[in-house]
C-alpha atoms as a PDB file:
ATOM      1  CA  UNK A   1     -74.064  95.013 -22.907  1.00  0.00           C
ATOM      2  CA  UNK A   2     -76.379  93.024 -20.616  1.00  0.00           C
ATOM      3  CA  UNK A   3     -75.092  90.865 -17.792  1.00  0.00           C
ATOM      4  CA  UNK A   4     -76.499  87.423 -17.096  1.00  0.00           C
ATOM      5  CA  UNK A   5     -77.777  87.253 -13.502  1.00  0.00           C
ATOM      6  CA  UNK A   6     -77.424  84.228 -11.232  1.00  0.00           C
ATOM      7  CA  UNK A   7     -80.750  82.357 -11.385  1.00  0.00           C
ATOM      8  CA  UNK A   8     -82.013  79.289  -9.533  1.00  0.00           C
ATOM      9  CA  UNK A   9     -85.237  77.403 -10.280  1.00  0.00           C
ATOM     10  CA  UNK A  10     -86.874  75.316  -7.552  1.00  0.00           C
ATOM     11  CA  UNK A  11     -89.757  72.876  -8.052  1.00  0.00           C
ATOM     12  CA  UNK A  12     -91.836  73.258  -4.894  1.00  0.00           C
ATOM     13  CA  UNK A  13     -94.639  70.837  -5.697  1.00  0.00           C
ATOM     14  CA  UNK A  14     -97.567  73.008  -6.775  1.00  0.00           C
ATOM     15  CA  UNK A  15     -95.407  75.880  -8.090  1.00  0.00           C
ATOM     16  CA  UNK A  16     -91.988  76.809  -9.443  1.00  0.00           C
ATOM     17  CA  UNK A  17     -89.892  79.340  -7.543  1.00  0.00           C
ATOM     18  CA  UNK A  18     -87.418  81.332  -9.619  1.00  0.00           C
ATOM     19  CA  UNK A  19     -84.805  83.330  -7.690  1.00  0.00           C
ATOM     20  CA  UNK A  20     -82.603  85.855  -9.530  1.00  0.00           C
ATOM     21  CA  UNK A  21     -79.849  88.104  -8.201  1.00  0.00           C
ATOM     22  CA  UNK A  22     -80.375  91.593  -9.666  1.00  0.00           C
ATOM     23  CA  UNK A  23     -78.354  94.041  -7.545  1.00  0.00           C
ATOM     24  CA  UNK A  24     -78.485  97.747  -8.272  1.00  0.00           C
ATOM     25  CA  UNK A  25     -81.946  97.925  -9.857  1.00  0.00           C
ATOM     26  CA  UNK A  26     -85.356  98.954  -8.522  1.00  0.00           C
ATOM     27  CA  UNK A  27     -88.400  96.678  -8.430  1.00  0.00           C
ATOM     28  CA  UNK A  28     -90.140  98.672 -11.180  1.00  0.00           C
ATOM     29  CA  UNK A  29     -87.063  98.222 -13.461  1.00  0.00           C
ATOM     30  CA  UNK A  30     -87.632  94.449 -13.638  1.00  0.00           C
ATOM     31  CA  UNK A  31     -89.651  92.805 -16.427  1.00  0.00           C
ATOM     32  CA  UNK A  32     -90.535  89.154 -16.853  1.00  0.00           C
ATOM     33  CA  UNK A  33     -92.468  87.352 -19.549  1.00  0.00           C
ATOM     34  CA  UNK A  34     -93.550  83.733 -19.847  1.00  0.00           C
ATOM     35  CA  UNK A  35     -93.505  82.335 -23.394  1.00  0.00           C
ATOM     36  CA  UNK A  36     -94.129  78.656 -24.079  1.00  0.00           C
ATOM     37  CA  UNK A  37     -91.469  76.881 -21.971  1.00  0.00           C
ATOM     38  CA  UNK A  38     -89.195  79.904 -21.381  1.00  0.00           C
ATOM     39  CA  UNK A  39     -89.199  82.654 -18.763  1.00  0.00           C
ATOM     40  CA  UNK A  40     -87.541  85.863 -20.004  1.00  0.00           C
ATOM     41  CA  UNK A  41     -86.105  88.146 -17.312  1.00  0.00           C
ATOM     42  CA  UNK A  42     -84.711  91.611 -17.907  1.00  0.00           C
ATOM     43  CA  UNK A  43     -83.864  94.663 -15.837  1.00  0.00           C
ATOM     44  CA  UNK A  44     -82.318  98.018 -16.678  1.00  0.00           C
ATOM     45  CA  UNK A  45     -81.330 100.816 -14.319  1.00  0.00           C
ATOM     46  CA  UNK A  46     -78.856 103.411 -15.578  1.00  0.00           C
ATOM     47  CA  UNK A  47     -75.850 101.513 -16.888  1.00  0.00           C
ATOM     48  CA  UNK A  48     -76.850  98.228 -15.195  1.00  0.00           C
ATOM     49  CA  UNK A  49     -78.535  95.811 -17.592  1.00  0.00           C
ATOM     50  CA  UNK A  50     -79.506  92.222 -16.932  1.00  0.00           C
ATOM     51  CA  UNK A  51     -81.047  89.669 -19.280  1.00  0.00           C
ATOM     52  CA  UNK A  52     -81.655  85.944 -18.877  1.00  0.00           C
ATOM     53  CA  UNK A  53     -83.757  83.249 -20.543  1.00  0.00           C
ATOM     54  CA  UNK A  54     -84.734  80.468 -18.160  1.00  0.00           C
ATOM     55  CA  UNK A  55     -86.035  77.135 -19.432  1.00  0.00           C
ATOM     56  CA  UNK A  56     -88.949  76.018 -17.256  1.00  0.00           C
ATOM     57  CA  UNK A  57     -89.155  72.321 -16.310  1.00  0.00           C
ATOM     58  CA  UNK A  58     -92.986  72.271 -16.362  1.00  0.00           C
ATOM     59  CA  UNK A  59     -96.014  74.177 -17.651  1.00  0.00           C
ATOM     60  CA  UNK A  60     -97.169  77.087 -15.490  1.00  0.00           C
ATOM     61  CA  UNK A  61    -100.085  79.476 -15.185  1.00  0.00           C
ATOM     62  CA  UNK A  62     -98.428  82.826 -15.983  1.00  0.00           C
ATOM     63  CA  UNK A  63    -101.533  84.868 -15.124  1.00  0.00           C
ATOM     64  CA  UNK A  64    -101.352  83.724 -11.479  1.00  0.00           C
ATOM     65  CA  UNK A  65     -97.647  84.540 -11.049  1.00  0.00           C
ATOM     66  CA  UNK A  66     -96.546  86.566  -8.032  1.00  0.00           C
ATOM     67  CA  UNK A  67     -93.226  88.308  -7.555  1.00  0.00           C
ATOM     68  CA  UNK A  68     -91.218  90.135  -4.922  1.00  0.00           C
ATOM     69  CA  UNK A  69     -87.945  92.063  -4.850  1.00  0.00           C
ATOM     70  CA  UNK A  70     -85.848  92.727  -1.768  1.00  0.00           C
ATOM     71  CA  UNK A  71     -82.153  93.458  -1.201  1.00  0.00           C
ATOM     72  CA  UNK A  72     -81.188  92.716  -4.811  1.00  0.00           C
ATOM     73  CA  UNK A  73     -83.018  89.370  -4.937  1.00  0.00           C
ATOM     74  CA  UNK A  74     -86.015  88.931  -7.250  1.00  0.00           C
ATOM     75  CA  UNK A  75     -88.374  85.990  -6.661  1.00  0.00           C
ATOM     76  CA  UNK A  76     -91.176  84.769  -8.900  1.00  0.00           C
ATOM     77  CA  UNK A  77     -93.702  82.108  -7.890  1.00  0.00           C
ATOM     78  CA  UNK A  78     -95.257  80.446 -10.919  1.00  0.00           C
ATOM     79  CA  UNK A  79     -98.176  78.095 -10.125  1.00  0.00           C
ATOM     80  CA  UNK A  80     -98.080  74.921 -12.174  1.00  0.00           C
ATOM     81  CA  UNK A  81    -100.769  74.500 -14.819  1.00  0.00           C
ATOM     82  CA  UNK A  82    -103.476  72.013 -13.959  1.00  0.00           C
END
C-alpha cells in the first residue's frame, strides 16, 4: 500500500516549484512524470512506497525540469511553457 506524501506547489513566476516529503528513500528510487496537467510522483524503497498525483496550475516544459533530493525532501523545478 502506497502512502501519499506531503506536497506543496509554489508558483515562482517563470517556473513551478514542487516540494515533496519522501523520507526513507534514495534519490534514484524517485520517479516523476508530467502528463497533460498532472505531475505523477512515485518512490519505492524496500517496504516504503509513496505515490501522489499533483494537479499543475499552469503548463510547463517537462523536458527542462530539474530536480534535487536532500534529507528526505524532493524538489522539482518545472519551467513554465512559453
